[in-house]
Amino acid sequence: MATIRKRYSSWQVQVRRQGFPLFVKTFSSHADATAWARDKERAIDRDELTPSHRDLRQITIHDLLCRYEKEITAKKRGKDREQFKLRLLQSHNLAVEI
């Protein structure tokens, strides 16, 4: 839910949703503030926003290499050699640690 309040000669908008970071922005007109708030809430509802820092910290290099192997390497001509290199990187200690 968006909160719009007047601060001095401008309008401040705060959009809060559980599982998402707090979005705050200041506008000179109330109409601009309302439109921005609606856009942010719509983006949250459509799941168009980037994940939070908390979610990104749980992803390991190993997960990213697996995703790359499935989505990118599978379409390449020299996929056998690249898969070997990716699996070697996946077995490294840095790829597994959080």
PDB file of N, CA, C and O in Angstrom, residues 16-76:
ATOM      1  N   ARG A  16       5.148   0.172   0.404  1.00  0.00           N
ATOM      2  CA  ARG A  16       5.603  -0.942   1.242  1.00  0.00           C
ATOM      3  C   ARG A  16       4.826  -2.192   0.877  1.00  0.00           C
ATOM      4  O   ARG A  16       3.605  -2.179   0.800  1.00  0.00           O
ATOM      5  N   ARG A  17       5.559  -3.264   0.672  1.00  0.00           N
ATOM      6  CA  ARG A  17       4.971  -4.581   0.455  1.00  0.00           C
ATOM      7  C   ARG A  17       5.859  -5.598   1.132  1.00  0.00           C
ATOM      8  O   ARG A  17       7.087  -5.490   1.117  1.00  0.00           O
ATOM      9  N   GLN A  18       5.243  -6.606   1.696  1.00  0.00           N
ATOM     10  CA  GLN A  18       6.009  -7.638   2.381  1.00  0.00           C
ATOM     11  C   GLN A  18       6.841  -8.423   1.370  1.00  0.00           C
ATOM     12  O   GLN A  18       6.360  -8.811   0.308  1.00  0.00           O
ATOM     13  N   GLY A  19       8.101  -8.635   1.696  1.00  0.00           N
ATOM     14  CA  GLY A  19       9.011  -9.360   0.816  1.00  0.00           C
ATOM     15  C   GLY A  19       9.730  -8.475  -0.180  1.00  0.00           C
ATOM     16  O   GLY A  19      10.537  -8.956  -0.966  1.00  0.00           O
ATOM     17  N   PHE A  20       9.437  -7.180  -0.192  1.00  0.00           N
ATOM     18  CA  PHE A  20      10.079  -6.237  -1.103  1.00  0.00           C
ATOM     19  C   PHE A  20      10.689  -5.104  -0.294  1.00  0.00           C
ATOM     20  O   PHE A  20      10.218  -4.785   0.792  1.00  0.00           O
ATOM     21  N   PRO A  21      11.714  -4.456  -0.840  1.00  0.00           N
ATOM     22  CA  PRO A  21      12.295  -3.324  -0.122  1.00  0.00           C
ATOM     23  C   PRO A  21      11.341  -2.127  -0.124  1.00  0.00           C
ATOM     24  O   PRO A  21      10.403  -2.068  -0.914  1.00  0.00           O
ATOM     25  N   LEU A  22      11.595  -1.199   0.743  1.00  0.00           N
ATOM     26  CA  LEU A  22      10.809   0.029   0.825  1.00  0.00           C
ATOM     27  C   LEU A  22      11.195   0.943  -0.331  1.00  0.00           C
ATOM     28  O   LEU A  22      12.376   1.177  -0.586  1.00  0.00           O
ATOM     29  N   PHE A  23      10.187   1.444  -1.053  1.00  0.00           N
ATOM     30  CA  PHE A  23      10.419   2.383  -2.151  1.00  0.00           C
ATOM     31  C   PHE A  23       9.966   3.760  -1.700  1.00  0.00           C
ATOM     32  O   PHE A  23       8.816   3.936  -1.289  1.00  0.00           O
ATOM     33  N   VAL A  24      10.859   4.747  -1.786  1.00  0.00           N
ATOM     34  CA  VAL A  24      10.542   6.108  -1.373  1.00  0.00           C
ATOM     35  C   VAL A  24      11.008   7.064  -2.454  1.00  0.00           C
ATOM     36  O   VAL A  24      12.127   6.933  -2.974  1.00  0.00           O
ATOM     37  N   LYS A  25      10.136   8.019  -2.803  1.00  0.00           N
ATOM     38  CA  LYS A  25      10.500   9.025  -3.787  1.00  0.00           C
ATOM     39  C   LYS A  25       9.710  10.296  -3.495  1.00  0.00           C
ATOM     40  O   LYS A  25       8.595  10.228  -2.993  1.00  0.00           O
ATOM     41  N   THR A  26      10.276  11.448  -3.845  1.00  0.00           N
ATOM     42  CA  THR A  26       9.650  12.739  -3.603  1.00  0.00           C
ATOM     43  C   THR A  26       9.332  13.416  -4.930  1.00  0.00           C
ATOM     44  O   THR A  26      10.133  13.369  -5.868  1.00  0.00           O
ATOM     45  N   PHE A  27       8.144  14.032  -4.995  1.00  0.00           N
ATOM     46  CA  PHE A  27       7.667  14.686  -6.213  1.00  0.00           C
ATOM     47  C   PHE A  27       7.189  16.095  -5.898  1.00  0.00           C
ATOM     48  O   PHE A  27       6.819  16.402  -4.766  1.00  0.00           O
ATOM     49  N   SER A  28       7.134  16.912  -6.928  1.00  0.00           N
ATOM     50  CA  SER A  28       6.654  18.283  -6.739  1.00  0.00           C
ATOM     51  C   SER A  28       5.135  18.375  -6.849  1.00  0.00           C
ATOM     52  O   SER A  28       4.539  19.308  -6.331  1.00  0.00           O
ATOM     53  N   SER A  29       4.501  17.404  -7.517  1.00  0.00           N
ATOM     54  CA  SER A  29       3.039  17.438  -7.640  1.00  0.00           C
ATOM     55  C   SER A  29       2.429  16.141  -7.104  1.00  0.00           C
ATOM     56  O   SER A  29       3.024  15.067  -7.169  1.00  0.00           O
ATOM     57  N   HIS A  30       1.217  16.268  -6.613  1.00  0.00           N
ATOM     58  CA  HIS A  30       0.501  15.115  -6.056  1.00  0.00           C
ATOM     59  C   HIS A  30       0.156  14.107  -7.154  1.00  0.00           C
ATOM     60  O   HIS A  30       0.195  12.890  -6.932  1.00  0.00           O
ATOM     61  N   ALA A  31      -0.167  14.587  -8.345  1.00  0.00           N
ATOM     62  CA  ALA A  31      -0.524  13.698  -9.456  1.00  0.00           C
ATOM     63  C   ALA A  31       0.658  12.813  -9.857  1.00  0.00           C
ATOM     64  O   ALA A  31       0.487  11.610 -10.111  1.00  0.00           O
ATOM     65  N   ASP A  32       1.845  13.397  -9.915  1.00  0.00           N
ATOM     66  CA  ASP A  32       3.043  12.619 -10.248  1.00  0.00           C
ATOM     67  C   ASP A  32       3.321  11.574  -9.178  1.00  0.00           C
ATOM     68  O   ASP A  32       3.701  10.434  -9.484  1.00  0.00           O
ATOM     69  N   ALA A  33       3.136  11.954  -7.922  1.00  0.00           N
ATOM     70  CA  ALA A  33       3.364  11.023  -6.817  1.00  0.00           C
ATOM     71  C   ALA A  33       2.395   9.850  -6.880  1.00  0.00           C
ATOM     72  O   ALA A  33       2.785   8.692  -6.705  1.00  0.00           O
ATOM     73  N   THR A  34       1.136  10.129  -7.154  1.00  0.00           N
ATOM     74  CA  THR A  34       0.126   9.075  -7.244  1.00  0.00           C
ATOM     75  C   THR A  34       0.410   8.136  -8.415  1.00  0.00           C
ATOM     76  O   THR A  34       0.293   6.918  -8.282  1.00  0.00           O
ATOM     77  N   ALA A  35       0.797   8.698  -9.557  1.00  0.00           N
ATOM     78  CA  ALA A  35       1.098   7.873 -10.729  1.00  0.00           C
ATOM     79  C   ALA A  35       2.295   6.966 -10.474  1.00  0.00           C
ATOM     80  O   ALA A  35       2.291   5.785 -10.839  1.00  0.00           O
ATOM     81  N   TRP A  36       3.340   7.497  -9.839  1.00  0.00           N
ATOM     82  CA  TRP A  36       4.521   6.692  -9.538  1.00  0.00           C
ATOM     83  C   TRP A  36       4.179   5.562  -8.575  1.00  0.00           C
ATOM     84  O   TRP A  36       4.643   4.431  -8.739  1.00  0.00           O
ATOM     85  N   ALA A  37       3.367   5.866  -7.573  1.00  0.00           N
ATOM     86  CA  ALA A  37       2.965   4.848  -6.601  1.00  0.00           C
ATOM     87  C   ALA A  37       2.192   3.728  -7.285  1.00  0.00           C
ATOM     88  O   ALA A  37       2.426   2.544  -7.025  1.00  0.00           O
ATOM     89  N   ARG A  38       1.270   4.091  -8.178  1.00  0.00           N
ATOM     90  CA  ARG A  38       0.512   3.069  -8.910  1.00  0.00           C
ATOM     91  C   ARG A  38       1.434   2.211  -9.773  1.00  0.00           C
ATOM     92  O   ARG A  38       1.269   0.988  -9.855  1.00  0.00           O
ATOM     93  N   ASP A  39       2.400   2.849 -10.433  1.00  0.00           N
ATOM     94  CA  ASP A  39       3.345   2.103 -11.275  1.00  0.00           C
ATOM     95  C   ASP A  39       4.173   1.117 -10.451  1.00  0.00           C
ATOM     96  O   ASP A  39       4.379  -0.032 -10.864  1.00  0.00           O
ATOM     97  N   LYS A  40       4.657   1.558  -9.291  1.00  0.00           N
ATOM     98  CA  LYS A  40       5.448   0.662  -8.433  1.00  0.00           C
ATOM     99  C   LYS A  40       4.605  -0.501  -7.931  1.00  0.00           C
ATOM    100  O   LYS A  40       5.050  -1.652  -7.932  1.00  0.00           O
ATOM    101  N   GLU A  41       3.381  -0.224  -7.503  1.00  0.00           N
ATOM    102  CA  GLU A  41       2.513  -1.297  -7.014  1.00  0.00           C
ATOM    103  C   GLU A  41       2.165  -2.274  -8.134  1.00  0.00           C
ATOM    104  O   GLU A  41       2.106  -3.482  -7.928  1.00  0.00           O
ATOM    105  N   ARG A  42       1.958  -1.759  -9.333  1.00  0.00           N
ATOM    106  CA  ARG A  42       1.673  -2.617 -10.485  1.00  0.00           C
ATOM    107  C   ARG A  42       2.885  -3.499 -10.813  1.00  0.00           C
ATOM    108  O   ARG A  42       2.745  -4.686 -11.101  1.00  0.00           O
ATOM    109  N   ALA A  43       4.076  -2.925 -10.740  1.00  0.00           N
ATOM    110  CA  ALA A  43       5.295  -3.691 -11.007  1.00  0.00           C
ATOM    111  C   ALA A  43       5.485  -4.790  -9.966  1.00  0.00           C
ATOM    112  O   ALA A  43       5.916  -5.896 -10.296  1.00  0.00           O
ATOM    113  N   ILE A  44       5.145  -4.502  -8.714  1.00  0.00           N
ATOM    114  CA  ILE A  44       5.241  -5.522  -7.673  1.00  0.00           C
ATOM    115  C   ILE A  44       4.241  -6.635  -7.931  1.00  0.00           C
ATOM    116  O   ILE A  44       4.563  -7.819  -7.826  1.00  0.00           O
ATOM    117  N   ASP A  45       3.021  -6.271  -8.294  1.00  0.00           N
ATOM    118  CA  ASP A  45       1.979  -7.267  -8.558  1.00  0.00           C
ATOM    119  C   ASP A  45       2.336  -8.165  -9.745  1.00  0.00           C
ATOM    120  O   ASP A  45       2.044  -9.354  -9.745  1.00  0.00           O
ATOM    121  N   ARG A  46       2.964  -7.588 -10.744  1.00  0.00           N
ATOM    122  CA  ARG A  46       3.343  -8.358 -11.944  1.00  0.00           C
ATOM    123  C   ARG A  46       4.683  -9.055 -11.795  1.00  0.00           C
ATOM    124  O   ARG A  46       5.145  -9.717 -12.717  1.00  0.00           O
ATOM    125  N   ASP A  47       5.326  -8.881 -10.663  1.00  0.00           N
ATOM    126  CA  ASP A  47       6.628  -9.486 -10.377  1.00  0.00           C
ATOM    127  C   ASP A  47       7.686  -9.036 -11.387  1.00  0.00           C
ATOM    128  O   ASP A  47       8.485  -9.828 -11.873  1.00  0.00           O
ATOM    129  N   GLU A  48       7.687  -7.748 -11.699  1.00  0.00           N
ATOM    130  CA  GLU A  48       8.634  -7.178 -12.654  1.00  0.00           C
ATOM    131  C   GLU A  48       9.870  -6.591 -11.986  1.00  0.00           C
ATOM    132  O   GLU A  48      10.803  -6.200 -12.661  1.00  0.00           O
ATOM    133  N   LEU A  49       9.879  -6.502 -10.676  1.00  0.00           N
ATOM    134  CA  LEU A  49      11.003  -5.885  -9.974  1.00  0.00           C
ATOM    135  C   LEU A  49      12.115  -6.892  -9.739  1.00  0.00           C
ATOM    136  O   LEU A  49      11.892  -8.091  -9.676  1.00  0.00           O
ATOM    137  N   THR A  50      13.297  -6.368  -9.583  1.00  0.00           N
ATOM    138  CA  THR A  50      14.436  -7.228  -9.306  1.00  0.00           C
ATOM    139  C   THR A  50      14.317  -7.805  -7.905  1.00  0.00           C
ATOM    140  O   THR A  50      13.709  -7.199  -7.025  1.00  0.00           O
ATOM    141  N   PRO A  51      14.905  -8.945  -7.668  1.00  0.00           N
ATOM    142  CA  PRO A  51      14.831  -9.534  -6.329  1.00  0.00           C
ATOM    143  C   PRO A  51      15.591  -8.701  -5.305  1.00  0.00           C
ATOM    144  O   PRO A  51      16.471  -7.924  -5.649  1.00  0.00           O
ATOM    145  N   SER A  52      15.256  -8.905  -4.059  1.00  0.00           N
ATOM    146  CA  SER A  52      15.906  -8.147  -2.989  1.00  0.00           C
ATOM    147  C   SER A  52      17.324  -8.672  -2.752  1.00  0.00           C
ATOM    148  O   SER A  52      17.691  -9.756  -3.186  1.00  0.00           O
ATOM    149  N   HIS A  53      18.107  -7.904  -2.031  1.00  0.00           N
ATOM    150  CA  HIS A  53      19.485  -8.297  -1.717  1.00  0.00           C
ATOM    151  C   HIS A  53      19.506  -9.591  -0.906  1.00  0.00           C
ATOM    152  O   HIS A  53      20.400 -10.408  -1.052  1.00  0.00           O
ATOM    153  N   ARG A  54      18.514  -9.776  -0.071  1.00  0.00           N
ATOM    154  CA  ARG A  54      18.438 -10.978   0.756  1.00  0.00           C
ATOM    155  C   ARG A  54      18.301 -12.226  -0.131  1.00  0.00           C
ATOM    156  O   ARG A  54      18.933 -13.249   0.113  1.00  0.00           O
ATOM    157  N   ASP A  55      17.485 -12.126  -1.173  1.00  0.00           N
ATOM    158  CA  ASP A  55      17.313 -13.259  -2.081  1.00  0.00           C
ATOM    159  C   ASP A  55      18.582 -13.511  -2.899  1.00  0.00           C
ATOM    160  O   ASP A  55      18.946 -14.661  -3.149  1.00  0.00           O
ATOM    161  N   LEU A  56      19.237 -12.450  -3.313  1.00  0.00           N
ATOM    162  CA  LEU A  56      20.437 -12.600  -4.134  1.00  0.00           C
ATOM    163  C   LEU A  56      21.597 -13.204  -3.360  1.00  0.00           C
ATOM    164  O   LEU A  56      22.438 -13.880  -3.940  1.00  0.00           O
ATOM    165  N   ARG A  57      21.658 -12.967  -2.084  1.00  0.00           N
ATOM    166  CA  ARG A  57      22.761 -13.513  -1.278  1.00  0.00           C
ATOM    167  C   ARG A  57      22.672 -15.025  -1.129  1.00  0.00           C
ATOM    168  O   ARG A  57      23.652 -15.674  -0.803  1.00  0.00           O
ATOM    169  N   GLN A  58      21.517 -15.606  -1.354  1.00  0.00           N
ATOM    170  CA  GLN A  58      21.340 -17.047  -1.218  1.00  0.00           C
ATOM    171  C   GLN A  58      21.745 -17.795  -2.487  1.00  0.00           C
ATOM    172  O   GLN A  58      21.890 -19.005  -2.472  1.00  0.00           O
ATOM    173  N   ILE A  59      21.918 -17.086  -3.598  1.00  0.00           N
ATOM    174  CA  ILE A  59      22.307 -17.719  -4.857  1.00  0.00           C
ATOM    175  C   ILE A  59      23.817 -17.890  -4.870  1.00  0.00           C
ATOM    176  O   ILE A  59      24.564 -16.951  -4.623  1.00  0.00           O
ATOM    177  N   THR A  60      24.265 -19.103  -5.174  1.00  0.00           N
ATOM    178  CA  THR A  60      25.700 -19.376  -5.214  1.00  0.00           C
ATOM    179  C   THR A  60      26.205 -19.336  -6.656  1.00  0.00           C
ATOM    180  O   THR A  60      25.420 -19.351  -7.613  1.00  0.00           O
ATOM    181  N   ILE A  61      27.518 -19.303  -6.800  1.00  0.00           N
ATOM    182  CA  ILE A  61      28.128 -19.349  -8.128  1.00  0.00           C
ATOM    183  C   ILE A  61      27.790 -20.672  -8.794  1.00  0.00           C
ATOM    184  O   ILE A  61      27.568 -20.732 -10.004  1.00  0.00           O
ATOM    185  N   HIS A  62      27.700 -21.711  -8.007  1.00  0.00           N
ATOM    186  CA  HIS A  62      27.337 -23.023  -8.531  1.00  0.00           C
ATOM    187  C   HIS A  62      25.950 -22.970  -9.196  1.00  0.00           C
ATOM    188  O   HIS A  62      25.752 -23.507 -10.296  1.00  0.00           O
ATOM    189  N   ASP A  63      24.993 -22.326  -8.548  1.00  0.00           N
ATOM    190  CA  ASP A  63      23.653 -22.187  -9.120  1.00  0.00           C
ATOM    191  C   ASP A  63      23.680 -21.412 -10.429  1.00  0.00           C
ATOM    192  O   ASP A  63      23.002 -21.775 -11.399  1.00  0.00           O
ATOM    193  N   LEU A  64      24.457 -20.348 -10.467  1.00  0.00           N
ATOM    194  CA  LEU A  64      24.554 -19.549 -11.685  1.00  0.00           C
ATOM    195  C   LEU A  64      25.209 -20.324 -12.826  1.00  0.00           C
ATOM    196  O   LEU A  64      24.777 -20.237 -13.980  1.00  0.00           O
ATOM    197  N   LEU A  65      26.243 -21.095 -12.497  1.00  0.00           N
ATOM    198  CA  LEU A  65      26.897 -21.902 -13.532  1.00  0.00           C
ATOM    199  C   LEU A  65      25.970 -22.989 -14.065  1.00  0.00           C
ATOM    200  O   LEU A  65      25.965 -23.279 -15.270  1.00  0.00           O
ATOM    201  N   CYS A  66      25.166 -23.585 -13.189  1.00  0.00           N
ATOM    202  CA  CYS A  66      24.190 -24.594 -13.638  1.00  0.00           C
ATOM    203  C   CYS A  66      23.163 -23.972 -14.571  1.00  0.00           C
ATOM    204  O   CYS A  66      22.803 -24.554 -15.604  1.00  0.00           O
ATOM    205  N   ARG A  67      22.685 -22.803 -14.204  1.00  0.00           N
ATOM    206  CA  ARG A  67      21.701 -22.124 -15.045  1.00  0.00           C
ATOM    207  C   ARG A  67      22.307 -21.755 -16.401  1.00  0.00           C
ATOM    208  O   ARG A  67      21.675 -21.921 -17.445  1.00  0.00           O
ATOM    209  N   TYR A  68      23.536 -21.275 -16.396  1.00  0.00           N
ATOM    210  CA  TYR A  68      24.221 -20.935 -17.635  1.00  0.00           C
ATOM    211  C   TYR A  68      24.379 -22.175 -18.518  1.00  0.00           C
ATOM    212  O   TYR A  68      24.177 -22.124 -19.725  1.00  0.00           O
ATOM    213  N   GLU A  69      24.736 -23.284 -17.897  1.00  0.00           N
ATOM    214  CA  GLU A  69      24.911 -24.525 -18.659  1.00  0.00           C
ATOM    215  C   GLU A  69      23.609 -24.961 -19.322  1.00  0.00           C
ATOM    216  O   GLU A  69      23.593 -25.383 -20.476  1.00  0.00           O
ATOM    217  N   LYS A  70      22.505 -24.845 -18.603  1.00  0.00           N
ATOM    218  CA  LYS A  70      21.207 -25.275 -19.141  1.00  0.00           C
ATOM    219  C   LYS A  70      20.672 -24.334 -20.216  1.00  0.00           C
ATOM    220  O   LYS A  70      20.129 -24.784 -21.224  1.00  0.00           O
ATOM    221  N   GLU A  71      20.827 -23.023 -20.001  1.00  0.00           N
ATOM    222  CA  GLU A  71      20.201 -22.062 -20.888  1.00  0.00           C
ATOM    223  C   GLU A  71      21.080 -21.602 -22.053  1.00  0.00           C
ATOM    224  O   GLU A  71      20.576 -21.364 -23.142  1.00  0.00           O
ATOM    225  N   ILE A  72      22.370 -21.489 -21.841  1.00  0.00           N
ATOM    226  CA  ILE A  72      23.250 -20.932 -22.868  1.00  0.00           C
ATOM    227  C   ILE A  72      24.105 -22.005 -23.530  1.00  0.00           C
ATOM    228  O   ILE A  72      24.128 -22.136 -24.749  1.00  0.00           O
ATOM    229  N   THR A  73      24.803 -22.788 -22.735  1.00  0.00           N
ATOM    230  CA  THR A  73      25.735 -23.767 -23.281  1.00  0.00           C
ATOM    231  C   THR A  73      25.026 -24.823 -24.117  1.00  0.00           C
ATOM    232  O   THR A  73      25.567 -25.283 -25.118  1.00  0.00           O
ATOM    233  N   ALA A  74      23.833 -25.195 -23.738  1.00  0.00           N
ATOM    234  CA  ALA A  74      23.105 -26.239 -24.464  1.00  0.00           C
ATOM    235  C   ALA A  74      22.848 -25.864 -25.918  1.00  0.00           C
ATOM    236  O   ALA A  74      22.679 -26.736 -26.775  1.00  0.00           O
ATOM    237  N   LYS A  75      22.854 -24.578 -26.234  1.00  0.00           N
ATOM    238  CA  LYS A  75      22.572 -24.118 -27.597  1.00  0.00           C
ATOM    239  C   LYS A  75      23.830 -23.898 -28.438  1.00  0.00           C
ATOM    240  O   LYS A  75      23.726 -23.583 -29.621  1.00  0.00           O
ATOM    241  N   LYS A  76      24.996 -24.083 -27.851  1.00  0.00           N
ATOM    242  CA  LYS A  76      26.249 -23.820 -28.555  1.00  0.00           C
ATOM    243  C   LYS A  76      26.748 -25.054 -29.291  1.00  0.00           C
ATOM    244  O   LYS A  76      26.419 -26.190 -28.939  1.00  0.00           O
TER     245      LYS A  76
END
